[in-house]
Coordinates of C-alpha atoms in Angstrom, one line a residue:
M230 CA 32.1 69.1 86.7
R231 CA 29.9 68.1 83.9
S232 CA 31.5 66.1 80.9
T233 CA 31.5 69.0 78.3
G234 CA 33.0 69.6 74.5
P235 CA 33.1 73.1 69.9
L236 CA 30.0 72.4 68.7
A237 CA 30.1 69.4 66.1
V238 CA 29.4 69.3 62.6
C239 CA 26.5 67.3 61.8
A240 CA 28.5 65.0 59.4
A241 CA 26.2 62.2 59.3
A242 CA 24.0 64.9 57.3
A243 CA 26.4 66.4 55.5
L244 CA 27.4 62.7 54.2
A245 CA 23.8 62.2 51.9
L246 CA 24.4 65.3 50.3
V247 CA 28.2 65.2 49.6
L248 CA 28.0 61.9 47.2
A249 CA 25.3 64.1 45.3
G250 CA 28.5 66.5 44.4
C251 CA 28.0 70.1 42.7
S252 CA 27.1 69.4 39.6
G253 CA 24.5 71.9 37.9
S254 CA 21.5 70.7 35.9
G255 CA 22.8 71.9 32.6
D256 CA 21.5 69.8 30.1
A257 CA 20.4 67.0 32.6
D258 CA 17.0 66.0 32.4
L259 CA 18.6 64.6 36.1
D260 CA 19.6 66.7 38.7
Y261 CA 21.7 66.0 41.4
E262 CA 18.8 66.2 44.0
D263 CA 17.5 63.0 42.6
S264 CA 20.5 61.2 44.4
P265 CA 19.3 57.5 46.2
L266 CA 21.6 58.0 48.4
T267 CA 20.6 61.6 49.2
K268 CA 16.6 60.5 48.7
Y269 CA 17.7 57.5 50.9
L270 CA 19.2 58.9 53.9
S271 CA 18.1 62.7 53.9
S272 CA 14.9 62.4 55.6
A273 CA 16.2 61.0 58.7
Y274 CA 18.0 64.4 59.2
G275 CA 15.0 66.3 58.3
G276 CA 16.0 66.9 54.6
D277 CA 12.5 66.1 53.5
L278 CA 11.1 69.9 55.4
S279 CA 10.5 72.7 53.0
Q280 CA 13.6 75.3 53.5
E281 CA 11.2 77.4 56.2
E282 CA 10.9 74.3 58.0
Q283 CA 14.4 73.6 58.1
Q284 CA 14.8 77.1 59.0
K285 CA 12.2 77.2 62.3
Q286 CA 13.7 73.9 63.2
F287 CA 17.4 75.5 63.3
D288 CA 16.6 78.3 65.0
E289 CA 14.7 76.6 68.1
Q290 CA 17.3 73.9 68.7
Q291 CA 19.4 76.9 68.8
R292 CA 17.3 78.9 71.2
Q293 CA 17.1 75.8 73.2
Q294 CA 21.1 74.9 72.9
E295 CA 21.8 78.9 73.9
E296 CA 19.6 77.8 77.4
L297 CA 21.0 75.1 78.3
M298 CA 25.0 76.4 77.7
A299 CA 24.0 79.0 79.8
E300 CA 22.8 77.0 82.5
C301 CA 26.5 74.7 82.2
M302 CA 27.8 78.3 82.2
A303 CA 26.6 79.0 85.8
E304 CA 27.5 75.6 87.1
E305 CA 30.6 76.4 86.0
G306 CA 30.6 79.9 87.9
F307 CA 30.7 81.9 85.0
E308 CA 28.0 84.1 83.3
Y309 CA 26.7 84.1 79.9
T310 CA 23.9 85.2 78.2
P311 CA 22.3 83.0 75.9
N312 CA 23.0 84.3 71.8
P313 CA 21.0 82.6 69.1
Q314 CA 22.9 84.9 66.7
S315 CA 24.9 83.8 64.1
G316 CA 26.0 87.0 63.0
G317 CA 25.6 86.0 59.3
I318 CA 23.2 86.3 56.2
V319 CA 21.4 83.6 54.7
Y320 CA 20.8 83.6 51.3
S321 CA 17.7 81.6 49.5
D322 CA 18.8 79.7 45.8
D323 CA 15.9 82.4 45.1
E324 CA 17.8 85.2 45.6
V325 CA 21.4 83.7 44.9
P326 CA 20.9 81.2 42.0
W327 CA 24.0 78.6 41.5
E328 CA 23.9 78.0 38.1
P329 CA 27.4 76.7 36.9
D330 CA 26.3 75.2 33.7
E331 CA 24.7 78.4 31.9
K332 CA 26.3 80.2 29.8
E333 CA 25.1 83.7 31.1
W334 CA 26.4 82.7 34.5
V335 CA 29.6 81.1 34.1
E336 CA 30.9 84.3 31.7
K337 CA 30.0 86.1 35.5
Y338 CA 31.2 83.8 37.7
G339 CA 33.1 81.5 36.7
Y340 CA 32.9 78.8 39.2
G341 CA 32.4 80.8 41.6
I342 CA 35.2 80.9 44.1
V343 CA 37.1 84.2 43.1
N344 CA 34.1 85.4 41.7
N345 CA 31.5 84.5 44.6
P346 CA 27.6 85.5 43.3
Y347 CA 27.3 85.6 47.4
N348 CA 30.2 88.5 47.6
D349 CA 27.5 90.8 45.2
M350 CA 24.5 90.2 47.8
A351 CA 26.8 91.5 50.8
E352 CA 28.1 94.3 48.8
E353 CA 23.9 95.1 48.0
Q354 CA 22.4 94.2 51.1
P355 CA 23.3 95.8 54.2
S356 CA 24.4 93.9 57.7
E357 CA 22.9 94.4 60.6
E358 CA 26.1 95.2 62.6
Y359 CA 26.4 91.6 64.8
V360 CA 26.6 92.7 68.9
D361 CA 27.6 89.7 70.8
P362 CA 25.2 89.9 74.5
N363 CA 28.6 88.6 76.0
S364 CA 31.1 91.2 75.3
E365 CA 30.6 93.9 78.2
Y366 CA 30.6 90.4 80.8
L367 CA 34.1 89.1 79.1
E368 CA 35.5 92.8 79.0
S369 CA 35.1 92.7 82.9
L370 CA 37.2 89.4 83.2
S371 CA 40.9 89.7 83.9
E372 CA 43.0 88.0 80.7
S373 CA 42.9 84.7 82.5
E374 CA 39.7 84.8 83.4
Q375 CA 38.6 85.4 79.6
T376 CA 40.8 81.9 78.9
A377 CA 38.7 79.9 81.5
F378 CA 35.7 81.2 80.1
Y379 CA 36.2 80.4 76.6
E380 CA 37.7 77.0 77.6
T381 CA 34.5 76.7 79.7
A382 CA 32.3 77.3 76.8
Y383 CA 33.7 75.9 74.2
G384 CA 36.6 73.3 75.3
V385 CA 40.1 73.4 75.0
P386 CA 42.0 74.0 71.8
P387 CA 43.4 70.6 70.4
E388 CA 47.2 70.9 70.8
E389 CA 50.0 70.3 67.6
D390 CA 50.2 67.0 67.8
E391 CA 46.4 66.1 68.2
L392 CA 45.3 67.9 64.4
A393 CA 45.9 66.1 61.0
E394 CA 47.9 67.3 58.0
D395 CA 44.8 69.4 56.9
G396 CA 44.5 70.8 60.4
S397 CA 41.2 68.9 61.2
Y398 CA 40.7 66.6 64.3
E399 CA 38.3 64.1 65.7
Y400 CA 35.6 65.6 67.6
R401 CA 34.5 64.7 70.4
W402 CA 31.5 66.4 72.2
E403 CA 32.9 65.3 75.6
D404 CA 36.2 68.2 75.3
A405 CA 34.0 70.8 73.1
G406 CA 32.8 72.7 76.5
C407 CA 29.5 73.7 77.3
Q408 CA 28.4 74.2 74.3
G409 CA 29.3 70.7 73.4
W410 CA 27.6 69.2 76.4
A411 CA 24.4 71.2 75.0
Q412 CA 24.2 70.4 71.8
H413 CA 24.5 66.9 73.4
E414 CA 21.9 67.3 75.9
L415 CA 19.3 68.2 72.7
Q416 CA 20.5 66.0 70.2
G417 CA 22.5 62.5 71.6
E418 CA 24.2 60.3 70.3
D419 CA 24.9 60.7 66.6
P420 CA 24.5 57.1 65.4
W421 CA 26.2 57.8 62.5
Q422 CA 29.2 57.6 64.9
A423 CA 28.5 54.7 66.4
E424 CA 30.8 51.4 66.0
E425 CA 27.9 49.8 64.8
F426 CA 27.7 51.4 61.4
A427 CA 31.8 51.6 61.5
D428 CA 31.6 49.4 58.6
L429 CA 29.3 51.1 56.9
R430 CA 31.3 54.3 57.2
T431 CA 34.3 52.8 55.7
K432 CA 31.9 51.2 52.8
M433 CA 30.8 54.9 51.9
D434 CA 33.7 56.7 52.1
E435 CA 35.1 54.3 49.6
L436 CA 32.3 54.1 46.8
W437 CA 32.8 58.2 47.1
T438 CA 37.1 58.3 47.2
S439 CA 36.9 55.7 43.8
M440 CA 33.6 57.1 41.8
Q441 CA 35.6 58.8 40.1
K442 CA 37.8 56.5 39.4
A443 CA 35.1 53.8 37.7
P444 CA 35.5 52.9 33.9
E445 CA 32.5 54.8 32.8
F446 CA 33.7 57.8 34.5
T447 CA 37.3 57.3 33.1
E448 CA 35.7 57.3 29.6
L449 CA 33.9 60.1 30.6
N450 CA 36.7 62.4 31.8
A451 CA 39.0 61.5 29.1
A452 CA 36.6 62.7 26.0
W453 CA 36.0 65.9 28.2
A454 CA 39.9 66.5 28.5
A455 CA 40.6 65.9 25.2
C456 CA 38.5 68.7 24.2
M457 CA 39.6 70.5 26.8
D458 CA 43.2 70.2 24.9
D459 CA 41.3 71.2 21.8
G460 CA 40.0 74.4 23.4
G461 CA 44.0 75.5 24.4
E462 CA 43.5 74.3 28.2
P463 CA 45.2 70.9 28.3
G464 CA 46.9 70.0 31.6
F465 CA 43.6 68.0 33.4
A466 CA 42.7 65.1 33.3
T467 CA 39.5 65.2 35.1
Q468 CA 36.8 67.9 35.4
S469 CA 37.0 68.5 38.8
E470 CA 40.6 69.3 38.2
A471 CA 39.7 72.6 36.6
Q472 CA 37.9 74.2 39.4
Q473 CA 40.1 72.5 41.3
S474 CA 43.1 74.4 40.2
I475 CA 41.5 77.8 40.7
S476 CA 40.9 76.9 44.3
D477 CA 44.1 75.6 45.0
E478 CA 45.7 79.2 43.5
Q479 CA 43.6 81.4 45.5
T480 CA 44.3 79.4 48.4
A481 CA 48.3 79.8 47.4
L482 CA 47.5 83.5 47.6
Y483 CA 45.8 83.9 51.3
D484 CA 49.0 81.5 52.2
A485 CA 51.4 84.4 50.3
V486 CA 49.9 86.5 53.3
Y487 CA 48.3 84.7 56.0
G488 CA 50.8 81.4 56.2
D489 CA 49.6 78.7 58.1
G490 CA 47.4 80.5 60.3
T491 CA 50.4 80.1 63.1
T492 CA 51.2 83.5 62.3
D493 CA 49.0 86.9 63.5
V494 CA 49.2 89.1 60.8
D495 CA 48.0 92.9 61.7
P496 CA 45.4 93.8 58.7
E497 CA 45.9 97.8 60.7
A498 CA 49.5 97.2 59.4
A499 CA 51.1 99.5 56.9
D500 CA 52.7 97.2 54.7
F501 CA 48.7 95.0 54.8
E502 CA 47.9 94.2 51.4
D503 CA 44.3 92.0 51.5
P504 CA 44.4 89.6 49.5
S505 CA 41.1 89.1 48.2
T506 CA 41.8 93.1 46.7
S507 CA 45.0 92.3 45.4
P508 CA 46.4 92.7 41.0
E509 CA 46.9 88.8 42.0
M510 CA 43.2 87.9 43.4
K511 CA 41.7 89.9 39.8
A512 CA 44.2 88.4 37.9
L513 CA 42.8 85.0 39.3
G514 CA 39.0 85.9 39.2
E515 CA 39.6 86.5 35.3
R516 CA 41.6 83.5 34.7
E517 CA 38.4 81.5 36.2
I518 CA 36.3 82.8 33.9
E519 CA 38.5 82.2 31.1
L520 CA 39.0 78.3 32.2
A521 CA 35.2 77.9 33.3
I522 CA 34.2 78.9 29.8
V523 CA 36.3 76.2 28.2
D524 CA 34.8 73.9 30.8
L525 CA 31.3 74.9 30.0
G526 CA 31.9 74.3 26.4
C527 CA 33.2 70.7 26.9
R528 CA 30.6 69.8 29.6
T529 CA 28.1 70.8 27.2
E530 CA 29.6 69.1 24.1
T531 CA 30.6 65.8 25.7
S532 CA 27.0 65.9 27.8
Y533 CA 29.2 65.8 30.7
T534 CA 27.0 66.2 33.5
K535 CA 24.0 64.3 32.6
K536 CA 26.6 61.6 31.9
A537 CA 27.7 61.7 35.1
L538 CA 24.5 61.7 37.1
E539 CA 23.6 58.3 35.4
I540 CA 26.8 57.5 36.4
Q541 CA 26.8 58.9 39.8
F542 CA 23.4 57.3 40.4
A543 CA 23.9 53.8 39.0
L544 CA 26.7 53.4 41.3
E545 CA 24.8 54.7 44.4
E546 CA 21.9 52.2 43.5
K547 CA 24.5 48.9 43.4
F548 CA 25.5 50.3 47.0
I549 CA 22.5 50.3 48.4
A550 CA 21.5 46.8 46.7
E551 CA 24.4 45.2 48.3
N552 CA 24.2 47.5 51.9
K553 CA 20.3 47.6 52.3
T554 CA 20.1 45.9 55.8
D555 CA 22.8 48.5 57.0
L556 CA 21.4 51.5 55.4
E557 CA 17.6 50.6 56.9
A558 CA 19.0 50.0 60.2
F559 CA 21.0 53.5 60.6
K560 CA 17.9 55.1 59.0
A561 CA 15.7 53.3 61.7
A562 CA 18.5 54.7 64.2
A563 CA 18.6 58.2 63.1
E564 CA 14.6 58.7 62.8
Q565 CA 14.4 57.4 66.6
N566 CA 17.5 60.0 67.1
S567 CA 15.4 62.5 65.7

């Protein structure tokens, strides 16, 4: 049997973008896309391609991966019809602008958490019914055969003691079934996970986690917090805490119904109430907009977005200068691998 293994998340590709944060443009001359680290690393993962080129590249990789997966499943005695469909809807920035520093946008969506603009688009655009080409074959299998099918296709789910406190676990393509094998065959080893770059990974993690603790950010957040206090929204030490408070309350509302995910919930049950449409969620959506409006006013008053990007980019430039050799080695490895 081949070494197999769920589809890995491309952590390294996201890494080049995550340091840019979620800041909008607002009054800033800078934009998150100007991030030195983003520009430095994104080309290694095709980040310099246009949106159309990236979509074509993704579609072709998905097609090839599904064909390899079908070969793997056949060798293990199962039928598998390649299924390149994602079953989701993809929106462009032109269709759904993300403008958290624009007053009109914030008055409608707040932070875009409860009042997510993509929800409106989904309601406006009729979605095509997703059809799994393997459903008929799966229905012909016994329950035990279906379990074997899924474990062969995607790997055996990790045991509870293998999970971290947040529910995550260390991904290994060898444990991820035919899907993991197919992706590995197509993409090879992810150089970001190589032992050679372990020290660089640690340093970059430290950069991100320590960035908000930099003296420059501490001063900026203090000015923003004072403004929030004057605006009737005390209790937030950093700007990110305001947005996170809404996300935490939304999670709590879902957890109240679904728990920690270990208990089955029947949406068809008579007493089931969808938390997304509950009065509590509606109230939280109103609270989100109320808080975000005050937050936006304080970000504008303190030139928060512009100053935050300036601080972030300066720290990134310093990081690049101090780790130039390792970054160049990683970039070369990623470009060669692609």
